[in-house]
Structures are given as C-alpha cells and as structure tokens.
Short mmCIF file of C-alpha atoms in Angstrom, two decimals:
data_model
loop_
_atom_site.label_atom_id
_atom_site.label_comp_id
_atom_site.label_asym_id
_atom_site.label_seq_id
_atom_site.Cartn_x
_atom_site.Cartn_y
_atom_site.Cartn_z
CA UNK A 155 184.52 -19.87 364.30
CA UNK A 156 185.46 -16.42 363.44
CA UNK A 157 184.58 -13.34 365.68
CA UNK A 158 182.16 -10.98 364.65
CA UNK A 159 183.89 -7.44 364.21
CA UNK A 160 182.83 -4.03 366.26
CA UNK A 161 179.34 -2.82 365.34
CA UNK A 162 179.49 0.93 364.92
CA UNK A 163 175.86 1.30 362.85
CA UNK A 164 173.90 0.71 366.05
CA UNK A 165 175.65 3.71 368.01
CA UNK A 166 175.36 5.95 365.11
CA UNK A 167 171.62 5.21 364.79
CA UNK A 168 170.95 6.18 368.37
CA UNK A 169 173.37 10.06 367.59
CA UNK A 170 171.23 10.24 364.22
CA UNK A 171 167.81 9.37 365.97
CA UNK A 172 168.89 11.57 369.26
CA UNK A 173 170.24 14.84 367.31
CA UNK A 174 167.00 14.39 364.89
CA UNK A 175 164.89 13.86 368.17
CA UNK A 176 166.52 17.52 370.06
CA UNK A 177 166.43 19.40 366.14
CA UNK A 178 162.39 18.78 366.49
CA UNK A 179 162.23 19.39 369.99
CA UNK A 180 164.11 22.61 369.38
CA UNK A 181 161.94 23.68 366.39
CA UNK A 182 158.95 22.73 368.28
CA UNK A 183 160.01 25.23 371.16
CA UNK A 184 161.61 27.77 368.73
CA UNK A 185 157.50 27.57 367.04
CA UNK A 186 156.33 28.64 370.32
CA UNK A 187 158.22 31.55 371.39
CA UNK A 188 155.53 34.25 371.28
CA UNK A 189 158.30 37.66 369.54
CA UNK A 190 158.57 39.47 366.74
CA UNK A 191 161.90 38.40 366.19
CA UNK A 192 160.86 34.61 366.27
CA UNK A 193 158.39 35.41 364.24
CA UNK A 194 160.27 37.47 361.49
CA UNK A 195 162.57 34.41 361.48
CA UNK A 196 159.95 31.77 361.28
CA UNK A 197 158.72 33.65 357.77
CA UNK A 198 162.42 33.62 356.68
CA UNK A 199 162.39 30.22 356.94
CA UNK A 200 159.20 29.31 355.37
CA UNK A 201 159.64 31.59 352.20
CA UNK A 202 163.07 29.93 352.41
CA UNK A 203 162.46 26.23 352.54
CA UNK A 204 158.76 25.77 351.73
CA UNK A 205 158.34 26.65 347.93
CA UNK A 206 161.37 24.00 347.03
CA UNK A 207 159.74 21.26 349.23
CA UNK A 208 156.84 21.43 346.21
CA UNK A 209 158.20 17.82 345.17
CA UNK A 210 157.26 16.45 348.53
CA UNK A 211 154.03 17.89 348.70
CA UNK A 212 152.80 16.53 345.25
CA UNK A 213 152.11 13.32 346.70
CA UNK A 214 150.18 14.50 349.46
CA UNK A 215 148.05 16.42 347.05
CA UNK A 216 147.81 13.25 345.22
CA UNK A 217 146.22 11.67 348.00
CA UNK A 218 144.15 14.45 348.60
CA UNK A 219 142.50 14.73 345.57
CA UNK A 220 141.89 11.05 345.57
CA UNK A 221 140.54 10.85 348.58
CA UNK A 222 138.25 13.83 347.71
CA UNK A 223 137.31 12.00 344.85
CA UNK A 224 136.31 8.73 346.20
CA UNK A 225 133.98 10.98 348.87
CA UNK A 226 132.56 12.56 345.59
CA UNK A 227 131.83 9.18 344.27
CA UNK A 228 130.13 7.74 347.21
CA UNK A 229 127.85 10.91 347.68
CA UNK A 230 127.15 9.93 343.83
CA UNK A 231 126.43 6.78 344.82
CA UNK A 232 124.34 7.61 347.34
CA UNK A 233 122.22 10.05 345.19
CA UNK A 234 122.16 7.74 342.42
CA UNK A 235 120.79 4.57 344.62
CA UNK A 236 118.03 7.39 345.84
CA UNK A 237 117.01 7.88 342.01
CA UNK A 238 116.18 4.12 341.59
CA UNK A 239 114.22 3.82 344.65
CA UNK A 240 112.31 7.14 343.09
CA UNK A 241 112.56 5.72 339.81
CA UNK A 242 110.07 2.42 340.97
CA UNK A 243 107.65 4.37 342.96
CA UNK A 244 107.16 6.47 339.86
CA UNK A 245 106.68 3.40 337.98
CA UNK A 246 104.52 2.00 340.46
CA UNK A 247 102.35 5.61 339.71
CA UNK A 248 103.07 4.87 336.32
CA UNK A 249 101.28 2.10 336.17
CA UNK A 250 98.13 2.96 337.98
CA UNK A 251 98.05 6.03 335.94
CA UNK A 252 98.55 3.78 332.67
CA UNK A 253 95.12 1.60 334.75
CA UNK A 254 93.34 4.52 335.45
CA UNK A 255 93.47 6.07 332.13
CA UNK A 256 92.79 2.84 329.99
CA UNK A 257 89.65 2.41 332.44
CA UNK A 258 88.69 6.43 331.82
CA UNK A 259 88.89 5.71 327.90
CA UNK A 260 86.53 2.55 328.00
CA UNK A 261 83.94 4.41 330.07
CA UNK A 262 84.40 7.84 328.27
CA UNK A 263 83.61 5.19 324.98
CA UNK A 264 81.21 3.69 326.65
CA UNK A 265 79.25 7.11 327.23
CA UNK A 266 79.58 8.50 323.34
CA UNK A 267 78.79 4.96 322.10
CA UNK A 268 75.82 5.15 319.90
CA UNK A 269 72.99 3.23 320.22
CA UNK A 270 69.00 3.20 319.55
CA UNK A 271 67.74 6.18 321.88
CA UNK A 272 64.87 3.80 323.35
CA UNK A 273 67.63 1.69 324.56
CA UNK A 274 68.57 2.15 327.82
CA UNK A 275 71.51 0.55 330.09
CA UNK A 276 73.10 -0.64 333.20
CA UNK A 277 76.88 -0.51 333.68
CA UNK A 278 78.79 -3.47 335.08
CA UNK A 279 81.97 -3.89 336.37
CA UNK A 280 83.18 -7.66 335.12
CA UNK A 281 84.61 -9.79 338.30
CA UNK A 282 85.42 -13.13 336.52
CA UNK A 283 86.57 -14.57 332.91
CA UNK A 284 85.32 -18.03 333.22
CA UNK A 285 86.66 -18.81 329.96
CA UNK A 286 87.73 -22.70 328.69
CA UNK A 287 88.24 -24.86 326.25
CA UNK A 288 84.22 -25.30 325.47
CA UNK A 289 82.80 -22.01 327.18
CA UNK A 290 83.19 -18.55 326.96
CA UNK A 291 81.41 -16.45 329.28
CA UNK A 292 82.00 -13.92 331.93
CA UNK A 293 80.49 -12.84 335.30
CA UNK A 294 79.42 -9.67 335.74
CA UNK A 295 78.90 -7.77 339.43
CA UNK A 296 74.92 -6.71 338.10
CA UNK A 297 71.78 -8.81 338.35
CA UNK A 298 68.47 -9.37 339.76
CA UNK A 299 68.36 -6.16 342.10
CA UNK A 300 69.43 -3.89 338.93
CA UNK A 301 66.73 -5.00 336.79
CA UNK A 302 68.68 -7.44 334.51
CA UNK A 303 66.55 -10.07 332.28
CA UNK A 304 67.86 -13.09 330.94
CA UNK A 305 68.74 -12.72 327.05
CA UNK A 306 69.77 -8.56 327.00
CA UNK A 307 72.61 -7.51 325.14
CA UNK A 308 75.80 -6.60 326.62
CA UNK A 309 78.28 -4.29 324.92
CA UNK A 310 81.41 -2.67 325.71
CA UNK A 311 82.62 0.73 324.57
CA UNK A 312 82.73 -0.27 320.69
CA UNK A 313 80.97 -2.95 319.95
CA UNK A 314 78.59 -6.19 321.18
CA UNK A 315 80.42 -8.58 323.59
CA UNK A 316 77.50 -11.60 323.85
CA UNK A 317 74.10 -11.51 326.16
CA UNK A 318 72.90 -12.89 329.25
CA UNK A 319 72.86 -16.13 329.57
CA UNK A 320 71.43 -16.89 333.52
CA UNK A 321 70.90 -14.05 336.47
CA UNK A 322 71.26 -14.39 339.96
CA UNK A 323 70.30 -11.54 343.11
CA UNK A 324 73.78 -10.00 342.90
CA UNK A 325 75.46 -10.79 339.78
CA UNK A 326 74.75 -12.21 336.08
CA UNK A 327 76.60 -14.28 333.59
CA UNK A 328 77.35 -12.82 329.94
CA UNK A 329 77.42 -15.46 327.22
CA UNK A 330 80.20 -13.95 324.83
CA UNK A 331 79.85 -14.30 321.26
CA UNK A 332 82.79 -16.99 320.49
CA UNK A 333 81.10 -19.50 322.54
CA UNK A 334 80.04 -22.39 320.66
CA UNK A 335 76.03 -21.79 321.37
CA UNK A 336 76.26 -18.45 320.21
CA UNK A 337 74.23 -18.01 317.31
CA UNK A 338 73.22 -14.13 316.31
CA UNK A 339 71.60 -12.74 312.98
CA UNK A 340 74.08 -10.00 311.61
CA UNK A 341 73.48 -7.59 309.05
CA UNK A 342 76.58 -6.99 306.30
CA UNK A 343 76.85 -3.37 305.33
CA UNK A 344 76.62 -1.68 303.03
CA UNK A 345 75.47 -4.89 300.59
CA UNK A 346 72.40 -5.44 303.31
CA UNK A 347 73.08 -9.58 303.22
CA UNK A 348 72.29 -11.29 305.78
CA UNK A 349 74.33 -13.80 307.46
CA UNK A 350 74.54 -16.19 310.93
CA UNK A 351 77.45 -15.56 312.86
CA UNK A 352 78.54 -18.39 314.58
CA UNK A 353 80.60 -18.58 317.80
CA UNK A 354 83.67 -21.84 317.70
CA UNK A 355 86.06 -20.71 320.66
CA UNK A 356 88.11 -18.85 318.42
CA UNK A 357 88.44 -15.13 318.33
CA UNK A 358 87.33 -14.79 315.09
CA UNK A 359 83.88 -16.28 314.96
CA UNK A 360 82.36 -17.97 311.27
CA UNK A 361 79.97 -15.87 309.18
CA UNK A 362 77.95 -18.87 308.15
CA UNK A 363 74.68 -19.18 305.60
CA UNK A 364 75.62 -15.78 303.70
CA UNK A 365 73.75 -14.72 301.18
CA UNK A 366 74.98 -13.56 298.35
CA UNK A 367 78.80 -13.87 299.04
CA UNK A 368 80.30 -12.14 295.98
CA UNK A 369 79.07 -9.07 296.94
CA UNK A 370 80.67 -9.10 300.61
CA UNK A 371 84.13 -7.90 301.26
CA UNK A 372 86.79 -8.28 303.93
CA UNK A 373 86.32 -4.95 305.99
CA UNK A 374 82.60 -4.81 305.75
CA UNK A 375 80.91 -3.22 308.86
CA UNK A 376 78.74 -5.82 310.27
CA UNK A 377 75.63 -4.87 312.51
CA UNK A 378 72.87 -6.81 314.22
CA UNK A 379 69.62 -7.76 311.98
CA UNK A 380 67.32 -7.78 314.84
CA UNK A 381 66.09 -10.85 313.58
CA UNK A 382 63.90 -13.20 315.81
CA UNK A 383 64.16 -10.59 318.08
CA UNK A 384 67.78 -12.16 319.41
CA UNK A 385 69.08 -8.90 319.84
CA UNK A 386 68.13 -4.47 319.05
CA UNK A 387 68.95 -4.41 315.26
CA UNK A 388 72.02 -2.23 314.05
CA UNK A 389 74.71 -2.91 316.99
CA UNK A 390 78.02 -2.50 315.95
CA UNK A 391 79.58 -6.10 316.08
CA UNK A 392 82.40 -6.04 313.76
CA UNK A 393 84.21 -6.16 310.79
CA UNK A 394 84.74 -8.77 308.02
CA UNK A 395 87.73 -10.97 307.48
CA UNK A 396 88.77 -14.08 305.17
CA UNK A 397 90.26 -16.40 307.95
CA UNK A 398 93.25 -19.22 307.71
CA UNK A 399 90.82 -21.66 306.67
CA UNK A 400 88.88 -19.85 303.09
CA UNK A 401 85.96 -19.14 305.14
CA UNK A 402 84.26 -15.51 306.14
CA UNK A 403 85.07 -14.93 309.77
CA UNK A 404 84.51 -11.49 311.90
CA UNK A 405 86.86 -9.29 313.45
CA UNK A 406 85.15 -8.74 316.96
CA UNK A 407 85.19 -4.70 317.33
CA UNK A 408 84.78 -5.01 320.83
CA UNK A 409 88.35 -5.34 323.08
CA UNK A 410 87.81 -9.28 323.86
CA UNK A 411 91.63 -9.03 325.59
CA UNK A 412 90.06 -6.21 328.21
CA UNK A 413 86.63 -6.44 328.95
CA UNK A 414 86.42 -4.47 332.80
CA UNK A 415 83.17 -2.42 332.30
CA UNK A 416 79.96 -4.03 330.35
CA UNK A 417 76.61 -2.10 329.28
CA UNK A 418 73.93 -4.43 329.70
CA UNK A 419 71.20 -2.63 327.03
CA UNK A 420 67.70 -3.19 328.66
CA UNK A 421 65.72 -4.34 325.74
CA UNK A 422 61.95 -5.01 325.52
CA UNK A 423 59.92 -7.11 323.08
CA UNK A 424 58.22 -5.73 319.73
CA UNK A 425 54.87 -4.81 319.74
CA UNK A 426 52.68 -7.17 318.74
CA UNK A 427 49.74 -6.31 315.84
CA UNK A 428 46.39 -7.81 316.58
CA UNK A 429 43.73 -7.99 313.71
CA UNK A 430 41.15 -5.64 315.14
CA UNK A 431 40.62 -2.13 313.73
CA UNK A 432 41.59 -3.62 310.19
CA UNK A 433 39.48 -2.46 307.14
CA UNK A 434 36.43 -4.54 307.57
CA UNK A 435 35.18 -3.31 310.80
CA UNK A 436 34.25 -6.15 313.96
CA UNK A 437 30.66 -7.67 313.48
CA UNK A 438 28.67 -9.17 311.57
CA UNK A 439 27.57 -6.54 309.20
CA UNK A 440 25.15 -8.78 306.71
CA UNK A 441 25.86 -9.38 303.41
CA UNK A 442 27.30 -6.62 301.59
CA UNK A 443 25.75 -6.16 297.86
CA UNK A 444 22.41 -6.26 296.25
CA UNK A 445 19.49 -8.04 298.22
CA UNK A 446 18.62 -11.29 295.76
CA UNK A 447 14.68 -11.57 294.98
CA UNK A 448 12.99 -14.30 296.37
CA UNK A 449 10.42 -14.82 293.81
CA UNK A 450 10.17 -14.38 289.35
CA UNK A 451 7.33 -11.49 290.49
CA UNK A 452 9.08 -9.38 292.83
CA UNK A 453 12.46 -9.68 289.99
CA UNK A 454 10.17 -8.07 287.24
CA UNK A 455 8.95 -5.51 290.05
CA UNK A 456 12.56 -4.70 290.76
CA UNK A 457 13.46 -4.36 287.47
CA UNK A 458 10.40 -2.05 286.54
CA UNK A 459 11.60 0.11 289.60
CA UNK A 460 15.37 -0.12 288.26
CA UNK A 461 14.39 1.00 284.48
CA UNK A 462 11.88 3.53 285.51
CA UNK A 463 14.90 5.17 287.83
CA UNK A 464 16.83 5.22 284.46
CA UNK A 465 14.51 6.97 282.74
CA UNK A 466 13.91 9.36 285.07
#
C-alpha cells in the first residue's frame, strides 16, 4: 500500500484563516480609535474601496427589494382579504335593502291603488302559501278581531288576488283565484263582454262562457262585473291572453310570485228595493173610474145630467 504524501493545504488553511482572523480584528480596533487622523483615514478608505465594491452590493439590493416586495404583497393581502369580508356584509345590507325596498313599493302601490271610494280596507301581512297540487290559498295574519267577513275581496298593490274563503280569531284564509273553485264574473274592456273566469291551478286561469269572442283581444283590461254580488264591480284583475292550448286565458295583474302584504276590501251587500212608495200608493183606494149605475132609471138620469153639463 502506498504512503500518503505530506499535507501542506491543512497548515495553510489555518495561516489564511489566522491572518484573515487578526486583518478583522485589526480593522475592528483600527474602527474604534476615537482621532481625527483615524478618522480622515477611515474616509480614505471608504471613498477608496466602497464605490468599486458596487458588484457585490447588487445582490444584496436584490434581496432587499425582494424582500420589500413580498412585505408589500402580504400587507396587500391583508387589505385585500379585509375588502371581501366588507364586501359580504355589504351584500348582506344589500340584500335587506333590495327586501326593504321591494316591500316599500308594494305598500306605496298598495296606498295609490284605486278603488271604489265606499270601499274601505284592512292590510295583512301573508304568513303562509299553502299552495298544492289541488288548492291554492294563503293565510293571512288578519281575522275575526279586525272585522274580516267570510267572502271579501283581497287585493294586492295592482290587482285582485282571490277572497276569503274561512276566518278564524287571529288570522283568515284567502282563496286565490287559480284555485279550481274559483269562479268570478269579469268584465272585458273596452268591448263590455262578459265572461267567467275560471281558476285550474295554473297561473293563467280560463276565460270561459265569453260572449261575443270576436270582438275580444289578447291585452284587453279585464275588471270585475259585480255580478251576483261575488265581488265590488270594476277591480282590476288582469289582462287577456291566447294560452298554449287555443283557449282565452288571463294574465293575473297581481304579483302571484310575491304576495307579502294583502288588502282585504270590506264590502257590504246592495241595497235591496222593496215595492212600497211605487206609483200606486198602499191601500185600498176603491175602484178608480166612473161609478156604474145600478138601475136603466138612474143611467137616463146620469145621462140627462151629463148632456145638460155639455150644453151648458
């Protein structure tokens, strides 16, 4: 085996690392010496040396700027996560002020809506959409204690929702007008036919035993007839449209998707005429015309008294 020659790197390492270790020790001390003199020479030196060390420094700038950078982007981060948690609680305002507004405009309609001045109404706040497959109703918060009567009308702010169809102490239940027991006389405007709308759990209910169909159009304005005293004549129901099918149906006017408030109209029965104080007054009057003679004597003595007026 062959003998390892005379290391002479390791003892030159320890001179290198010993001279470099007194050079810094040296500066260090020559730093510290409070004198002009040091001082003069320590600005020597640094105009000297310093501006060609601008090589070695460019990395450190480097670094500097990146680390700068990356603080820069976490305070952006920072702000920006702060944004989104502003940006939902403004949405969450959003919302309600989207609610609140929506629920101003339906009372705001429901206050220049315009209906017969004898009518008045009570305002109800709707707390349940009992809606199915074979009923269409809802409940409203309104009922015995507020004066409500089984059969009123109940619109919203543009046009008649249905009536009431059973009314308990607190609350009352609103028959709407696509059930299939709805059944309301409507007047077409402005050709004045009359028709039967005709509720069949659809949103667009059937327009059925028209008269006179050629003269009705899709867009007509239909209004209550009043007839059989169902409901107050001319309330805005809705509009007409030719459905899938061929037949006449009616665009509801009222908002069936967002029925909160409900005006119950308080409506009372017509008056009823009664045959006294006609023409012919009460009583028996007697016969009305000439008195008939009961015997051939008193006729000639009635007409004597009849030609002698004449002549006279």
């Amino acid at each position: 085996m062959a003998r390892k020659g005379y290391d002479f790197a390791t003892p030159v390492r320890r001179v290198l690392i010993a001279l470099l270790a007194l050079l810094l020790i040296a500066m260090f001390l020559f730093w510290r010496i409070d004198s002009p003199r040091a001082e003069r020479m320590r600005t020597q030196m640094i105009d000297r040396f310093v501006p060609s060390f601008e090589w070695a420094l460019a990395p450190v700038t480097k670094v500097t700027q990146m680390i700068a950078g990356f603080q820069s982007y976490a305070r952006l981060y920072e702000q920006n996560q702060e944004l989104r948690r502003e940006l939902q609680k403004m949405s969450a305002w959003k919302e309600a002020a989207v609610q609140l507004e929506q629920e101003n405009a339906k009372l705001l309609s429901q206050n220049n809506v315009r209906i017969d001045p004898a009518l008045t109404s009570v305002s109800g706040v709707v707390m349940a959409d009992s809606g199915t497959a074979f009923r269409q109703s809802v409940l409203l918060n309104v009922g015995q204690r507020d004066g409500i009567v089984d059969g009123w009308a109940t619109m919203d702010g543009l046009g008649l929702v249905g009536r009431i169809s059973g009314v308990g102490r607190q609350t009352s239940r609103v028959v709407l007008l696509t059930d299939p027991s709805s059944r309301v006389p409507v007047t077409i405007q402005p050709s004045g036919r009359r028709a039967l709308l005709t509720g069949d759990n659809t949103p667009l209910p059937v327009l059925d035993f028209l008269e006179g169909i050629e003269n009705v159009r899709p867009s007509d304005r239909v209004v209550t007839s009043g007839d059989g005293g169902v409901f107050p004549s001319g309330l805005l129901v809705g509009q007409v449209v030719e459905g899938n099918d061929g037949r006449l149906r009616l665009r509801m006017a009222a908002d069936y998707d967002r029925l909160e408030f409900l005006r119950v109209l308080r409506s009372h029965p017509a008056e009823a005429l009664a045959d006294e104080g006609a023409l012919i007054p009460a009583g028996d009057a007697g016969f009305i015309g000439p008195v008939m003679p009961d015997s051939p004597a008193d006729a000639d003595a009635t007409l004597g008294t009849i030609g002698a007026a004449a002549d006279g």
